Amino acid sequence: MVELRPLRGLPEVTAGADLAALLLAALAADGLRLAPGDCLVVSSKVVSKALGLTWAGDRADAVAAHMVRVVAERDGSGGPTRVVESVAGPVMAAAGVDASNTGPSGAVLLLPEDPDGEARALRAALLAAAGLGPEAAVGVVLSDTAGRPWRAGQTDFALGAAGMAVLDDLRGGVDADGRALAVTARAVADEVAAAADLVKGKAEGVPAALVRGLPATWFADGSGGDGPADGEGAQALVRTGPGDWFARGPVEALRAVLGVEPGSAASEEVGLRSVAPEALGVQVGRVVALALRAVEDGSADVALEAGPGAAELTLAAPDDYDLGRLVVRCEVAAASEDLVVEVVARGAGTVTLRLT
C-alpha cells in the first residue's frame, strides 16, 4: 500500500536555509523519520527559495534569460505568454518562472538550472542528517506543475529526481494476457510527483510530501551496479531530437516556414495570435504581413466587406514567379490563422483570394 503524508510543519523557506534540516524537522513533528523505502517529493519552489533564485526585474526578461527556444506563443491581456524549452530541461509555460507563493518579497522565482543536481544534493544532505548511508533506498523528487499536449489543466511532474528510477520500462515483457509489450514505459517519477500533489499544493501552502510504500525496484539506480543509487535523473524523461513530436506548435511551425521564428523580433513585428477571439481584420493583417515579408515588390489590397466572415485579398507582383510565391505564402499564412483560402479571380499580374 502506498501512503502519502503531507509535511505541514515547514516554515517559510528563505535564501540560505538548510532545506534538509527543515524537511526532517517537519517529519519529526509528525512523528515520522526518514527510512529506506521512502521518497520525499519537494516542490521545486522551496528549493529555488533556499537557493535564492529570485528575479527582481521584468518577468518577460526572466523568461527570455531562462529558455532555450520558444515552442509556442500567444498574446493575452497581460502580454505575450510563451511555452518554451527551459534551461532546466522541460518544455513549460514561461520557463517555469513563477510569481505565486513566492513569499513576502513578491519577486518571481526561477527554476534551478540543474534540477537533477539539486535533487542529488538534497538527497545527500537528507541521508547524512538522518544517519543513513549513500546507498540507502531513499528517493527525492523535485516537483513542478505544467500542462500537457492535448490535455486540459495542469498536473505535477518530476522536474528533478535522485535515488529512484524515473522510468519503469516494461518493453520486452508481456501483459497479463501474455501479449508482448512494445512501447510501455511508465514515467514513475512523474506518477509519484502527481500522487504527492494530492496532499500538498499551492492553495494549502504545503510544499512537500512523504511517499511511502513504493516498489523496492523503483529505488534501483538503473546501472546494474552496487554504488550510490542516485539514478539517471528526471532529465531522462525529456524528449529531444527525433523523439520530440512537439518541437513547435502548429501555428508556429507554419510561421517558421515563412521565415518567422517564434520568440523572434520578426514574430513580434508580425503580431501574435491571441488567446481570445479576434476580429477577422486583425487576422488578415497578420496574413498579409507574413505573406509580404519575403516578396519585397509584392502588394496586397484588402477588402473586409466581402461577405459575412469573409475578406478578399488582391495580390500583385511584377512577375509571375513572385506572384506565385506571394499566393503560396498567403495560403500558408492563412492556415496559421485557421482561415480557408479560395482563388476567386485572376488578372494580369494579380490574383484575388477569398479568406473565410
CSV table of N, CA and C in Angstrom, one decimal, residues 81-170:
chain,number,residue,atom,x,y,z
A,81,THR,N,2.3,35.2,-23.7
A,81,THR,CA,2.6,34.0,-23.0
A,81,THR,C,3.3,33.1,-23.9
A,82,ARG,N,4.5,32.6,-23.5
A,82,ARG,CA,5.3,31.7,-24.3
A,82,ARG,C,5.5,30.4,-23.6
A,83,VAL,N,5.3,29.3,-24.4
A,83,VAL,CA,5.6,28.0,-24.0
A,83,VAL,C,7.0,27.7,-24.5
A,84,VAL,N,8.0,27.4,-23.6
A,84,VAL,CA,9.4,27.4,-24.1
A,84,VAL,C,10.1,26.1,-23.5
A,85,GLU,N,11.1,25.7,-24.2
A,85,GLU,CA,12.1,24.8,-23.6
A,85,GLU,C,12.9,25.5,-22.6
A,86,SER,N,12.8,25.1,-21.4
A,86,SER,CA,13.5,25.9,-20.3
A,86,SER,C,15.0,25.4,-20.2
A,87,VAL,N,15.8,26.2,-19.6
A,87,VAL,CA,17.2,25.8,-19.3
A,87,VAL,C,17.2,24.6,-18.4
A,88,ALA,N,16.2,24.6,-17.5
A,88,ALA,CA,16.1,23.4,-16.6
A,88,ALA,C,15.8,22.1,-17.3
A,89,GLY,N,15.3,22.2,-18.6
A,89,GLY,CA,15.1,20.9,-19.3
A,89,GLY,C,13.7,20.8,-19.9
A,90,PRO,N,12.6,20.8,-19.1
A,90,PRO,CA,11.3,20.5,-19.7
A,90,PRO,C,10.8,21.7,-20.5
A,91,VAL,N,9.8,21.4,-21.3
A,91,VAL,CA,9.1,22.4,-22.1
A,91,VAL,C,7.9,22.9,-21.1
A,92,MET,N,7.9,24.2,-20.8
A,92,MET,CA,6.9,24.7,-19.9
A,92,MET,C,6.5,26.1,-20.3
A,93,ALA,N,5.3,26.5,-19.8
A,93,ALA,CA,4.9,27.9,-19.9
A,93,ALA,C,5.8,28.8,-19.1
A,94,ALA,N,6.3,29.8,-19.8
A,94,ALA,CA,7.1,30.9,-19.1
A,94,ALA,C,8.4,30.4,-18.5
A,95,ALA,N,8.9,29.3,-19.0
A,95,ALA,CA,10.2,28.7,-18.5
A,95,ALA,C,10.1,28.4,-17.0
A,96,GLY,N,8.9,28.2,-16.5
A,96,GLY,CA,8.7,27.9,-15.1
A,96,GLY,C,8.9,29.1,-14.2
A,97,VAL,N,9.1,30.3,-14.7
A,97,VAL,CA,9.2,31.5,-13.9
A,97,VAL,C,7.8,31.7,-13.3
A,98,ASP,N,7.8,31.8,-11.9
A,98,ASP,CA,6.6,31.8,-11.2
A,98,ASP,C,6.5,32.9,-10.2
A,99,ALA,N,5.3,33.5,-10.1
A,99,ALA,CA,5.1,34.6,-9.1
A,99,ALA,C,4.1,34.2,-8.0
A,100,SER,N,3.7,32.9,-7.9
A,100,SER,CA,2.7,32.5,-6.9
A,100,SER,C,3.5,31.9,-5.8
A,101,ASN,N,3.0,32.1,-4.5
A,101,ASN,CA,3.6,31.5,-3.3
A,101,ASN,C,5.1,31.8,-3.3
A,102,THR,N,5.5,33.0,-3.6
A,102,THR,CA,6.9,33.4,-3.6
A,102,THR,C,7.3,34.1,-2.3
A,103,GLY,N,6.4,34.2,-1.3
A,103,GLY,CA,6.8,34.9,-0.1
A,103,GLY,C,6.6,36.4,-0.1
A,104,PRO,N,6.9,37.0,1.0
A,104,PRO,CA,6.6,38.5,1.2
A,104,PRO,C,7.2,39.4,0.2
A,105,SER,N,8.4,39.0,-0.4
A,105,SER,CA,9.1,39.9,-1.3
A,105,SER,C,8.3,40.2,-2.6
A,106,GLY,N,7.5,39.2,-3.1
A,106,GLY,CA,6.8,39.3,-4.3
A,106,GLY,C,7.6,39.1,-5.5
A,107,ALA,N,8.9,38.9,-5.4
A,107,ALA,CA,9.8,38.7,-6.6
A,107,ALA,C,9.4,37.3,-7.2
A,108,VAL,N,9.7,37.3,-8.5
A,108,VAL,CA,9.4,36.0,-9.2
A,108,VAL,C,10.5,35.0,-8.9
A,109,LEU,N,10.2,33.7,-8.9
A,109,LEU,CA,11.2,32.7,-8.7
A,109,LEU,C,11.6,32.0,-10.0
A,110,LEU,N,12.8,31.6,-10.1
A,110,LEU,CA,13.4,30.9,-11.2
A,110,LEU,C,13.5,29.5,-10.9
A,111,LEU,N,13.5,28.6,-11.9
A,111,LEU,CA,13.8,27.2,-11.6
A,111,LEU,C,15.3,27.0,-11.5
A,112,PRO,N,15.7,26.0,-10.7
A,112,PRO,CA,17.1,25.6,-10.7
A,112,PRO,C,17.5,25.2,-12.1
A,113,GLU,N,18.7,25.6,-12.5
A,113,GLU,CA,19.2,25.2,-13.8
A,113,GLU,C,19.5,23.8,-14.0
A,114,ASP,N,19.9,23.1,-12.8
A,114,ASP,CA,20.2,21.7,-12.8
A,114,ASP,C,19.3,21.0,-11.8
A,115,PRO,N,18.1,20.7,-12.1
A,115,PRO,CA,17.2,20.2,-11.1
A,115,PRO,C,17.6,18.8,-10.6
A,116,ASP,N,18.2,18.0,-11.5
A,116,ASP,CA,18.7,16.7,-11.0
A,116,ASP,C,19.9,16.8,-10.0
A,117,GLY,N,20.7,17.8,-10.3
A,117,GLY,CA,21.8,18.1,-9.4
A,117,GLY,C,21.4,18.5,-8.1
A,118,GLU,N,20.3,19.4,-8.0
A,118,GLU,CA,19.8,19.8,-6.8
A,118,GLU,C,19.1,18.7,-6.0
A,119,ALA,N,18.4,17.8,-6.8
A,119,ALA,CA,17.8,16.6,-6.1
A,119,ALA,C,18.9,15.7,-5.5
A,120,ARG,N,20.0,15.5,-6.2
A,120,ARG,CA,21.1,14.7,-5.7
A,120,ARG,C,21.7,15.4,-4.4
A,121,ALA,N,21.9,16.7,-4.5
A,121,ALA,CA,22.5,17.4,-3.3
A,121,ALA,C,21.5,17.3,-2.1
A,122,LEU,N,20.2,17.5,-2.3
A,122,LEU,CA,19.3,17.4,-1.2
A,122,LEU,C,19.2,16.0,-0.7
A,123,ARG,N,19.2,15.0,-1.5
A,123,ARG,CA,19.2,13.6,-1.1
A,123,ARG,C,20.4,13.3,-0.2
A,124,ALA,N,21.6,13.8,-0.7
A,124,ALA,CA,22.8,13.5,0.1
A,124,ALA,C,22.7,14.2,1.5
A,125,ALA,N,22.2,15.4,1.5
A,125,ALA,CA,22.1,16.1,2.8
A,125,ALA,C,21.1,15.4,3.7
A,126,LEU,N,20.0,14.9,3.2
A,126,LEU,CA,19.0,14.2,4.0
A,126,LEU,C,19.5,12.9,4.5
A,127,LEU,N,20.2,12.2,3.7
A,127,LEU,CA,20.8,10.9,4.2
A,127,LEU,C,21.8,11.1,5.3
A,128,ALA,N,22.7,12.1,5.1
A,128,ALA,CA,23.7,12.4,6.1
A,128,ALA,C,23.0,12.8,7.4
A,129,ALA,N,22.1,13.7,7.3
A,129,ALA,CA,21.4,14.2,8.6
A,129,ALA,C,20.6,13.2,9.2
A,130,ALA,N,20.1,12.2,8.5
A,130,ALA,CA,19.2,11.1,9.0
A,130,ALA,C,20.1,9.9,9.5
A,131,GLY,N,21.4,10.0,9.2
A,131,GLY,CA,22.2,8.9,9.6
A,131,GLY,C,22.1,7.7,8.7
A,132,LEU,N,21.7,7.9,7.5
A,132,LEU,CA,21.6,6.8,6.5
A,132,LEU,C,22.8,6.9,5.5
A,133,GLY,N,23.2,5.7,5.0
A,133,GLY,CA,24.3,5.7,4.1
A,133,GLY,C,23.9,6.1,2.7
A,134,PRO,N,24.8,6.5,1.8
A,134,PRO,CA,24.5,6.9,0.5
A,134,PRO,C,23.8,5.9,-0.4
A,135,GLU,N,23.9,4.6,0.0
A,135,GLU,CA,23.3,3.5,-0.8
A,135,GLU,C,21.9,3.3,-0.3
A,136,ALA,N,21.4,4.0,0.7
A,136,ALA,CA,20.0,3.7,1.2
A,136,ALA,C,19.0,4.0,0.1
A,137,ALA,N,18.0,3.1,0.2
A,137,ALA,CA,16.9,3.2,-0.8
A,137,ALA,C,15.9,4.3,-0.4
A,138,VAL,N,16.4,5.6,-0.6
A,138,VAL,CA,15.6,6.8,-0.4
A,138,VAL,C,15.6,7.6,-1.6
A,139,GLY,N,14.4,8.1,-2.0
A,139,GLY,CA,14.3,8.9,-3.2
A,139,GLY,C,14.0,10.3,-2.9
A,140,VAL,N,14.4,11.2,-3.8
A,140,VAL,CA,14.0,12.6,-3.7
A,140,VAL,C,13.5,13.0,-5.1
A,141,VAL,N,12.3,13.6,-5.2
A,141,VAL,CA,11.7,14.1,-6.4
A,141,VAL,C,11.5,15.6,-6.2
A,142,LEU,N,12.0,16.4,-7.1
A,142,LEU,CA,11.7,17.9,-7.1
A,142,LEU,C,10.5,18.0,-8.1
A,143,SER,N,9.4,18.5,-7.6
A,143,SER,CA,8.2,18.6,-8.5
A,143,SER,C,7.9,20.0,-8.9
A,144,ASP,N,7.3,20.1,-10.1
A,144,ASP,CA,6.8,21.3,-10.6
A,144,ASP,C,5.4,21.1,-11.3
A,145,THR,N,4.8,22.1,-11.8
A,145,THR,CA,3.5,22.0,-12.4
A,145,THR,C,3.5,22.4,-13.8
A,146,ALA,N,2.9,21.7,-14.7
A,146,ALA,CA,2.8,22.0,-16.1
A,146,ALA,C,1.6,21.4,-16.8
A,147,GLY,N,1.2,22.0,-17.9
A,147,GLY,CA,0.2,21.4,-18.7
A,147,GLY,C,0.8,20.4,-19.6
A,148,ARG,N,-0.1,19.7,-20.4
A,148,ARG,CA,0.4,18.6,-21.3
A,148,ARG,C,-0.3,18.7,-22.6
A,149,PRO,N,0.4,18.4,-23.7
A,149,PRO,CA,-0.3,18.4,-25.0
A,149,PRO,C,-1.6,17.6,-25.0
A,150,TRP,N,-2.6,18.2,-25.6
A,150,TRP,CA,-3.9,17.5,-25.8
A,150,TRP,C,-4.7,17.3,-24.6
A,151,ARG,N,-4.2,17.8,-23.4
A,151,ARG,CA,-5.0,17.7,-22.2
A,151,ARG,C,-5.2,19.0,-21.5
A,152,ALA,N,-6.4,19.3,-21.0
A,152,ALA,CA,-6.7,20.5,-20.3
A,152,ALA,C,-6.1,20.4,-18.8
A,153,GLY,N,-5.9,21.5,-18.2
A,153,GLY,CA,-5.5,21.6,-16.9
A,153,GLY,C,-4.0,21.3,-16.7
A,154,GLN,N,-3.5,21.3,-15.5
A,154,GLN,CA,-2.1,21.1,-15.2
A,154,GLN,C,-2.0,20.0,-14.2
A,155,THR,N,-0.8,19.4,-14.1
A,155,THR,CA,-0.5,18.3,-13.1
A,155,THR,C,0.9,18.4,-12.7
A,156,ASP,N,1.3,17.9,-11.6
A,156,ASP,CA,2.7,17.9,-11.1
A,156,ASP,C,3.5,16.9,-11.8
A,157,PHE,N,4.7,17.1,-12.0
A,157,PHE,CA,5.6,16.2,-12.7
A,157,PHE,C,7.0,16.3,-12.0
A,158,ALA,N,7.9,15.4,-12.4
A,158,ALA,CA,9.2,15.3,-11.8
A,158,ALA,C,10.1,16.2,-12.6
A,159,LEU,N,10.5,17.4,-12.0
A,159,LEU,CA,11.5,18.3,-12.6
A,159,LEU,C,12.9,17.7,-12.4
A,160,GLY,N,13.1,17.2,-11.2
A,160,GLY,CA,14.4,16.6,-10.9
A,160,GLY,C,14.2,15.3,-10.0
A,161,ALA,N,15.1,14.4,-10.0
A,161,ALA,CA,15.0,13.2,-9.3
A,161,ALA,C,16.3,12.6,-8.9
A,162,ALA,N,16.4,12.0,-7.8
A,162,ALA,CA,17.6,11.3,-7.3
A,162,ALA,C,17.2,10.2,-6.4
A,163,GLY,N,17.9,9.1,-6.5
A,163,GLY,CA,17.7,7.9,-5.6
A,163,GLY,C,16.6,7.0,-6.1
A,164,MET,N,16.0,7.2,-7.3
A,164,MET,CA,15.0,6.3,-7.7
A,164,MET,C,14.9,6.3,-9.3
A,165,ALA,N,14.5,5.2,-9.8
A,165,ALA,CA,14.3,5.1,-11.2
A,165,ALA,C,13.2,6.1,-11.7
A,166,VAL,N,13.4,6.7,-12.8
A,166,VAL,CA,12.3,7.6,-13.3
A,166,VAL,C,11.4,6.9,-14.3
A,167,LEU,N,11.9,5.9,-14.9
A,167,LEU,CA,11.1,5.1,-15.9
A,167,LEU,C,11.0,3.6,-15.4
A,168,ASP,N,9.8,3.0,-15.5
A,168,ASP,CA,9.7,1.6,-15.3
A,168,ASP,C,9.4,1.0,-16.7
A,169,ASP,N,10.5,0.6,-17.3
A,169,ASP,CA,10.5,0.2,-18.7
A,169,ASP,C,10.0,-1.3,-18.8
A,170,LEU,N,8.8,-1.4,-19.3
A,170,LEU,CA,8.2,-2.8,-19.5
A,170,LEU,C,8.3,-3.4,-20.9
